[in-house]
């Protein structure tokens, strides 16, 4: 197992990029993140059922599972949410945050008790931590899912972007950080052009997140952007033609 990486640590507040499988996955590669604020843990898109044992041991290396109080889901895709029942059973004190649009689908995962589910309204919400700090849940609708959110941490200035900024590595060529943005673009292009809904949605989102200071953009697949590559990514995404912009190309 590759080690957990620390993206931010001021002693009180920590942002972890959790480890990867030693062996490259045959399935869609995913990233998981953990915020630890004092003793309170927040898990971000902890992933599908098949990665659950690995992610659980990544988390257990850092903190006790009972300290996980919040689990945030950007959207409903299986690589994001299919482990939800396992996480609910092992993190007994955690609440699940997911778009209000997807809450009614949770019984299909076997979740009938909605007491630990926090439906996120379309305009987003804040996750208030016991230290008084807050995490911002911001809208990212149609990027790519109908009910889609990202999470901004104002302490670490890390933006967890879900599928926005996702990359698909060639086999044997994965890396944790984007160093050469231009070389990274081809790994993002096919996915973004096909999954993201339209340039209108991209632009609106970039406008919103750009009002915040961002040190790091951490996506759910691929590599993490930091420093200069953050700006380069936002500029690339702002100008991206995708989805309905290029609808004719899907009807040849
Ligand atoms: Fe997705």
mmCIF file of C-alpha atoms and ligand atoms in Angstrom:
data_model
loop_
_atom_site.group_PDB
_atom_site.id
_atom_site.type_symbol
_atom_site.label_atom_id
_atom_site.label_comp_id
_atom_site.label_asym_id
_atom_site.label_seq_id
_atom_site.Cartn_x
_atom_site.Cartn_y
_atom_site.Cartn_z
ATOM 1 C CA UNK A 1 0.000 0.000 0.000
ATOM 2 C CA UNK A 2 1.366 3.462 -0.857
ATOM 3 C CA UNK A 3 1.587 5.768 2.122
ATOM 4 C CA UNK A 4 -0.842 8.473 3.166
ATOM 5 C CA UNK A 5 0.340 11.940 2.103
ATOM 6 C CA UNK A 6 -0.104 15.065 4.167
ATOM 7 C CA UNK A 7 -1.368 17.987 2.075
ATOM 8 C CA UNK A 8 -1.663 20.344 5.057
ATOM 9 C CA UNK A 9 -0.772 20.221 8.742
ATOM 10 C CA UNK A 10 -0.763 23.091 11.240
ATOM 11 C CA UNK A 11 -0.815 20.829 14.263
ATOM 12 C CA UNK A 12 -4.538 21.315 14.851
ATOM 13 C CA UNK A 13 -5.901 20.858 11.377
ATOM 14 C CA UNK A 14 -4.710 18.263 8.883
ATOM 15 C CA UNK A 15 -5.630 17.321 5.343
ATOM 16 C CA UNK A 16 -4.579 13.845 4.175
ATOM 17 C CA UNK A 17 -4.409 12.361 0.702
ATOM 18 C CA UNK A 18 -4.947 8.693 1.569
ATOM 19 C CA UNK A 19 -2.680 5.961 0.199
ATOM 20 C CA UNK A 20 -3.147 3.989 -2.995
ATOM 21 C CA UNK A 21 -3.074 0.265 -3.653
ATOM 22 C CA UNK A 22 0.466 -0.991 -4.248
ATOM 23 C CA UNK A 23 -0.727 -2.743 -7.358
ATOM 24 C CA UNK A 24 -2.491 -0.562 -9.910
ATOM 25 C CA UNK A 25 -6.196 -1.145 -9.997
ATOM 26 C CA UNK A 26 -7.791 -2.666 -13.064
ATOM 27 C CA UNK A 27 -10.906 -0.670 -12.264
ATOM 28 C CA UNK A 28 -11.335 3.126 -12.180
ATOM 29 C CA UNK A 29 -8.569 4.526 -9.965
ATOM 30 C CA UNK A 30 -9.885 6.688 -7.116
ATOM 31 C CA UNK A 31 -8.449 9.104 -4.530
ATOM 32 C CA UNK A 32 -9.768 9.437 -1.001
ATOM 33 C CA UNK A 33 -9.096 12.244 1.468
ATOM 34 C CA UNK A 34 -9.417 12.751 5.200
ATOM 35 C CA UNK A 35 -9.594 16.029 7.112
ATOM 36 C CA UNK A 36 -8.700 15.826 10.771
ATOM 37 C CA UNK A 37 -9.616 18.885 12.821
ATOM 38 C CA UNK A 38 -8.413 18.283 16.366
ATOM 39 C CA UNK A 39 -10.035 14.960 17.083
ATOM 40 C CA UNK A 40 -12.838 15.228 14.542
ATOM 41 C CA UNK A 41 -12.566 13.421 11.208
ATOM 42 C CA UNK A 42 -14.189 14.222 7.878
ATOM 43 C CA UNK A 43 -13.982 11.692 5.050
ATOM 44 C CA UNK A 44 -14.291 12.853 1.452
ATOM 45 C CA UNK A 45 -15.688 10.461 -1.195
ATOM 46 C CA UNK A 46 -14.433 7.344 0.622
ATOM 47 C CA UNK A 47 -15.178 5.229 -2.430
ATOM 48 C CA UNK A 48 -16.592 1.962 -3.636
ATOM 49 C CA UNK A 49 -17.038 -1.301 -1.751
ATOM 50 C CA UNK A 50 -13.977 -2.880 -3.425
ATOM 51 C CA UNK A 51 -11.551 -0.240 -2.042
ATOM 52 C CA UNK A 52 -13.162 -0.220 1.412
ATOM 53 C CA UNK A 53 -10.572 -2.476 3.186
ATOM 54 C CA UNK A 54 -7.682 -0.390 1.854
ATOM 55 C CA UNK A 55 -9.285 2.970 2.668
ATOM 56 C CA UNK A 56 -10.319 1.752 6.102
ATOM 57 C CA UNK A 57 -6.746 0.772 6.960
ATOM 58 C CA UNK A 58 -5.476 4.111 5.530
ATOM 59 C CA UNK A 59 -7.844 5.931 7.893
ATOM 60 C CA UNK A 60 -7.056 3.666 10.853
ATOM 61 C CA UNK A 61 -3.354 4.550 10.510
ATOM 62 C CA UNK A 62 -4.273 8.177 11.156
ATOM 63 C CA UNK A 63 -7.171 8.077 13.582
ATOM 64 C CA UNK A 64 -9.702 5.922 15.340
ATOM 65 C CA UNK A 65 -12.709 5.216 13.109
ATOM 66 C CA UNK A 66 -15.026 6.418 15.881
ATOM 67 C CA UNK A 67 -13.570 9.912 15.360
ATOM 68 C CA UNK A 68 -15.055 10.121 11.873
ATOM 69 C CA UNK A 69 -18.097 12.364 12.309
ATOM 70 C CA UNK A 70 -18.804 13.470 8.759
ATOM 71 C CA UNK A 71 -18.690 11.696 5.412
ATOM 72 C CA UNK A 72 -19.126 13.899 2.363
ATOM 73 C CA UNK A 73 -20.159 12.618 -1.058
ATOM 74 C CA UNK A 74 -19.728 14.808 -4.138
ATOM 75 C CA UNK A 75 -22.288 12.810 -6.130
ATOM 76 C CA UNK A 76 -23.931 9.419 -6.547
ATOM 77 C CA UNK A 77 -21.580 7.450 -8.816
ATOM 78 C CA UNK A 78 -20.728 3.885 -7.700
ATOM 79 C CA UNK A 79 -16.977 4.566 -7.407
ATOM 80 C CA UNK A 80 -17.889 7.306 -4.907
ATOM 81 C CA UNK A 81 -20.754 5.815 -2.931
ATOM 82 C CA UNK A 82 -21.013 2.026 -3.207
ATOM 83 C CA UNK A 83 -19.191 1.585 0.132
ATOM 84 C CA UNK A 84 -21.725 3.773 1.936
ATOM 85 C CA UNK A 85 -23.358 0.999 3.960
ATOM 86 C CA UNK A 86 -19.969 -0.281 5.139
ATOM 87 C CA UNK A 87 -18.894 3.205 6.225
ATOM 88 C CA UNK A 88 -22.174 3.808 8.040
ATOM 89 C CA UNK A 89 -21.757 0.574 9.973
ATOM 90 C CA UNK A 90 -18.104 1.088 10.902
ATOM 91 C CA UNK A 91 -18.215 4.851 11.650
ATOM 92 C CA UNK A 92 -21.123 4.744 14.039
ATOM 93 C CA UNK A 93 -21.099 8.434 14.856
ATOM 94 C CA UNK A 94 -20.728 9.746 11.321
ATOM 95 C CA UNK A 95 -23.305 11.673 9.350
ATOM 96 C CA UNK A 96 -23.515 11.332 5.585
ATOM 97 C CA UNK A 97 -23.751 14.470 3.448
ATOM 98 C CA UNK A 98 -25.118 13.970 -0.040
ATOM 99 C CA UNK A 99 -27.168 15.992 -2.549
ATOM 100 C CA UNK A 100 -30.868 16.098 -1.663
ATOM 101 C CA UNK A 101 -31.464 14.783 -5.181
ATOM 102 C CA UNK A 102 -29.786 11.456 -4.348
ATOM 103 C CA UNK A 103 -31.241 10.857 -0.889
ATOM 104 C CA UNK A 104 -34.314 9.068 -2.208
ATOM 105 C CA UNK A 105 -32.069 6.574 -4.030
ATOM 106 C CA UNK A 106 -30.293 5.470 -0.827
ATOM 107 C CA UNK A 107 -32.785 2.653 -0.065
ATOM 108 C CA UNK A 108 -31.307 0.988 -3.180
ATOM 109 C CA UNK A 109 -28.069 0.667 -1.165
ATOM 110 C CA UNK A 110 -30.093 -0.865 1.677
ATOM 111 C CA UNK A 111 -30.239 2.399 3.655
ATOM 112 C CA UNK A 112 -33.748 2.908 5.012
ATOM 113 C CA UNK A 113 -32.924 4.794 8.194
ATOM 114 C CA UNK A 114 -32.387 8.393 7.109
ATOM 115 C CA UNK A 115 -31.506 9.775 10.559
ATOM 116 C CA UNK A 116 -27.805 9.921 9.783
ATOM 117 C CA UNK A 117 -28.296 11.372 6.303
ATOM 118 C CA UNK A 118 -27.942 15.123 5.753
ATOM 119 C CA UNK A 119 -29.461 16.090 2.386
ATOM 120 C CA UNK A 120 -27.474 18.968 0.845
ATOM 121 C CA UNK A 121 -29.711 21.646 -0.687
ATOM 122 C CA UNK A 122 -28.879 22.824 -4.219
ATOM 123 C CA UNK A 123 -27.214 26.005 -2.952
ATOM 124 C CA UNK A 124 -24.764 24.031 -0.773
ATOM 125 C CA UNK A 125 -24.165 24.053 2.969
ATOM 126 C CA UNK A 126 -21.491 24.336 5.654
ATOM 127 C CA UNK A 127 -20.165 21.533 7.800
ATOM 128 C CA UNK A 128 -19.615 23.009 11.250
ATOM 129 C CA UNK A 129 -16.846 21.320 13.232
ATOM 130 C CA UNK A 130 -16.741 21.247 17.009
ATOM 131 C CA UNK A 131 -13.686 23.575 16.957
ATOM 132 C CA UNK A 132 -15.975 26.217 15.451
ATOM 133 C CA UNK A 133 -14.277 25.910 12.061
ATOM 134 C CA UNK A 134 -16.433 25.343 9.027
ATOM 135 C CA UNK A 135 -16.037 23.533 5.745
ATOM 136 C CA UNK A 136 -17.851 24.936 2.737
ATOM 137 C CA UNK A 137 -19.914 22.609 0.572
ATOM 138 C CA UNK A 138 -20.236 24.413 -2.754
ATOM 139 C CA UNK A 139 -22.441 23.642 -5.755
ATOM 140 C CA UNK A 140 -20.902 21.997 -8.825
ATOM 141 C CA UNK A 141 -24.104 20.924 -10.524
ATOM 142 C CA UNK A 142 -23.873 19.247 -13.930
ATOM 143 C CA UNK A 143 -20.101 18.811 -13.361
ATOM 144 C CA UNK A 144 -20.786 16.079 -14.056
ATOM 145 C CA UNK A 145 -23.779 14.935 -12.018
ATOM 146 C CA UNK A 146 -27.163 16.686 -11.798
ATOM 147 C CA UNK A 147 -26.777 17.024 -8.034
ATOM 148 C CA UNK A 148 -23.048 17.612 -7.527
ATOM 149 C CA UNK A 149 -20.955 19.384 -4.872
ATOM 150 C CA UNK A 150 -17.334 20.109 -4.014
ATOM 151 C CA UNK A 151 -15.834 20.897 -0.613
ATOM 152 C CA UNK A 152 -13.609 23.858 0.191
ATOM 153 C CA UNK A 153 -11.556 23.864 3.364
ATOM 154 C CA UNK A 154 -10.748 27.510 4.270
ATOM 155 C CA UNK A 155 -8.099 26.438 6.808
ATOM 156 C CA UNK A 156 -5.886 24.378 4.491
ATOM 157 C CA UNK A 157 -7.143 26.171 1.358
ATOM 158 C CA UNK A 158 -7.600 22.786 -0.274
ATOM 159 C CA UNK A 159 -10.476 22.448 -2.713
ATOM 160 C CA UNK A 160 -11.737 18.876 -2.955
ATOM 161 C CA UNK A 161 -13.167 18.896 -6.462
ATOM 162 C CA UNK A 162 -14.640 15.403 -6.946
ATOM 163 C CA UNK A 163 -14.670 14.501 -10.648
ATOM 164 C CA UNK A 164 -13.613 18.009 -11.699
ATOM 165 C CA UNK A 165 -9.917 17.722 -12.549
ATOM 166 C CA UNK A 166 -10.050 13.935 -12.788
ATOM 167 C CA UNK A 167 -7.390 12.221 -14.886
ATOM 168 C CA UNK A 168 -7.006 8.706 -16.226
ATOM 169 C CA UNK A 169 -3.432 7.446 -16.080
ATOM 170 C CA UNK A 170 -1.784 5.155 -18.563
ATOM 171 C CA UNK A 171 -0.886 1.860 -16.972
ATOM 172 C CA UNK A 172 2.360 2.048 -15.007
ATOM 173 C CA UNK A 173 2.480 5.853 -15.246
ATOM 174 C CA UNK A 174 0.493 7.130 -12.318
ATOM 175 C CA UNK A 175 1.724 10.014 -10.165
ATOM 176 C CA UNK A 176 0.405 11.889 -7.136
ATOM 177 C CA UNK A 177 1.031 15.531 -8.148
ATOM 178 C CA UNK A 178 0.682 17.379 -11.436
ATOM 179 C CA UNK A 179 4.107 18.836 -12.213
ATOM 180 C CA UNK A 180 3.795 19.321 -15.953
ATOM 181 C CA UNK A 181 0.315 20.696 -16.634
ATOM 182 C CA UNK A 182 0.584 20.534 -20.431
ATOM 183 C CA UNK A 183 1.504 16.847 -20.306
ATOM 184 C CA UNK A 184 -1.361 16.211 -17.882
ATOM 185 C CA UNK A 185 -4.071 17.756 -20.108
ATOM 186 C CA UNK A 186 -4.433 14.752 -22.466
ATOM 187 C CA UNK A 187 -5.127 12.532 -19.434
ATOM 188 C CA UNK A 188 -8.085 14.769 -18.469
ATOM 189 C CA UNK A 189 -9.475 15.758 -21.849
ATOM 190 C CA UNK A 190 -11.495 12.705 -22.936
ATOM 191 C CA UNK A 191 -13.257 12.359 -19.596
ATOM 192 C CA UNK A 192 -14.082 16.048 -19.178
ATOM 193 C CA UNK A 193 -15.317 16.544 -22.726
ATOM 194 C CA UNK A 194 -17.691 13.578 -22.482
ATOM 195 C CA UNK A 195 -18.886 13.817 -18.841
ATOM 196 C CA UNK A 196 -19.053 17.533 -18.067
ATOM 197 C CA UNK A 197 -22.328 19.025 -19.230
ATOM 198 C CA UNK A 198 -21.447 22.383 -20.797
ATOM 199 C CA UNK A 199 -19.062 25.303 -20.769
ATOM 200 C CA UNK A 200 -21.731 27.399 -19.022
ATOM 201 C CA UNK A 201 -21.502 25.107 -15.980
ATOM 202 C CA UNK A 202 -17.669 25.107 -16.053
ATOM 203 C CA UNK A 203 -17.451 28.902 -16.217
ATOM 204 C CA UNK A 204 -19.975 29.488 -13.461
ATOM 205 C CA UNK A 205 -18.103 27.108 -11.177
ATOM 206 C CA UNK A 206 -14.668 28.621 -11.878
ATOM 207 C CA UNK A 207 -16.113 32.084 -11.172
ATOM 208 C CA UNK A 208 -17.380 30.879 -7.788
ATOM 209 C CA UNK A 209 -14.275 29.000 -6.605
ATOM 210 C CA UNK A 210 -11.908 31.729 -7.833
ATOM 211 C CA UNK A 211 -13.273 34.041 -5.123
ATOM 212 C CA UNK A 212 -11.489 31.829 -2.602
ATOM 213 C CA UNK A 213 -7.742 31.454 -2.065
ATOM 214 C CA UNK A 214 -6.840 27.977 -3.318
ATOM 215 C CA UNK A 215 -3.479 26.309 -2.624
ATOM 216 C CA UNK A 216 -4.437 22.832 -3.779
ATOM 217 C CA UNK A 217 -7.115 21.239 -5.954
ATOM 218 C CA UNK A 218 -7.628 17.619 -4.981
ATOM 219 C CA UNK A 219 -9.751 15.537 -7.397
ATOM 220 C CA UNK A 220 -11.307 12.111 -6.867
ATOM 221 C CA UNK A 221 -9.300 10.530 -9.718
ATOM 222 C CA UNK A 222 -5.830 11.263 -11.010
ATOM 223 C CA UNK A 223 -3.353 13.725 -9.514
ATOM 224 C CA UNK A 224 -3.410 16.745 -7.207
ATOM 225 C CA UNK A 225 -2.858 20.307 -8.493
ATOM 226 C CA UNK A 226 -0.786 22.706 -6.397
ATOM 227 C CA UNK A 227 0.839 26.093 -6.875
ATOM 228 C CA UNK A 228 0.927 27.239 -10.513
ATOM 229 C CA UNK A 229 -0.978 24.216 -11.807
ATOM 230 C CA UNK A 230 -4.054 25.298 -9.793
ATOM 231 C CA UNK A 231 -4.350 28.480 -11.885
ATOM 232 C CA UNK A 232 -3.569 26.623 -15.087
ATOM 233 C CA UNK A 233 -6.251 24.053 -14.365
ATOM 234 C CA UNK A 234 -8.917 26.668 -13.575
ATOM 235 C CA UNK A 235 -8.110 28.512 -16.796
ATOM 236 C CA UNK A 236 -8.254 25.276 -18.814
ATOM 237 C CA UNK A 237 -11.573 24.274 -17.237
ATOM 238 C CA UNK A 238 -13.059 27.762 -17.745
ATOM 239 C CA UNK A 239 -12.478 27.457 -21.477
ATOM 240 C CA UNK A 240 -13.421 23.805 -21.859
ATOM 241 C CA UNK A 241 -15.983 22.927 -24.522
ATOM 242 C CA UNK A 242 -17.811 19.835 -23.400
ATOM 243 C CA UNK A 243 -21.112 17.953 -23.240
ATOM 244 C CA UNK A 244 -23.867 19.817 -25.065
ATOM 245 C CA UNK A 245 -21.309 22.263 -26.525
ATOM 246 C CA UNK A 246 -20.010 19.429 -28.686
ATOM 247 C CA UNK A 247 -23.236 17.436 -28.968
ATOM 248 C CA UNK A 248 -22.895 17.021 -32.754
ATOM 249 C CA UNK A 249 -19.704 15.020 -32.318
ATOM 250 C CA UNK A 250 -21.697 12.256 -30.597
ATOM 251 C CA UNK A 251 -24.083 11.815 -33.564
ATOM 252 C CA UNK A 252 -21.819 10.944 -36.442
HETATM 253 FE FE1 LIG B 1 -18.583 10.536 -11.279
#
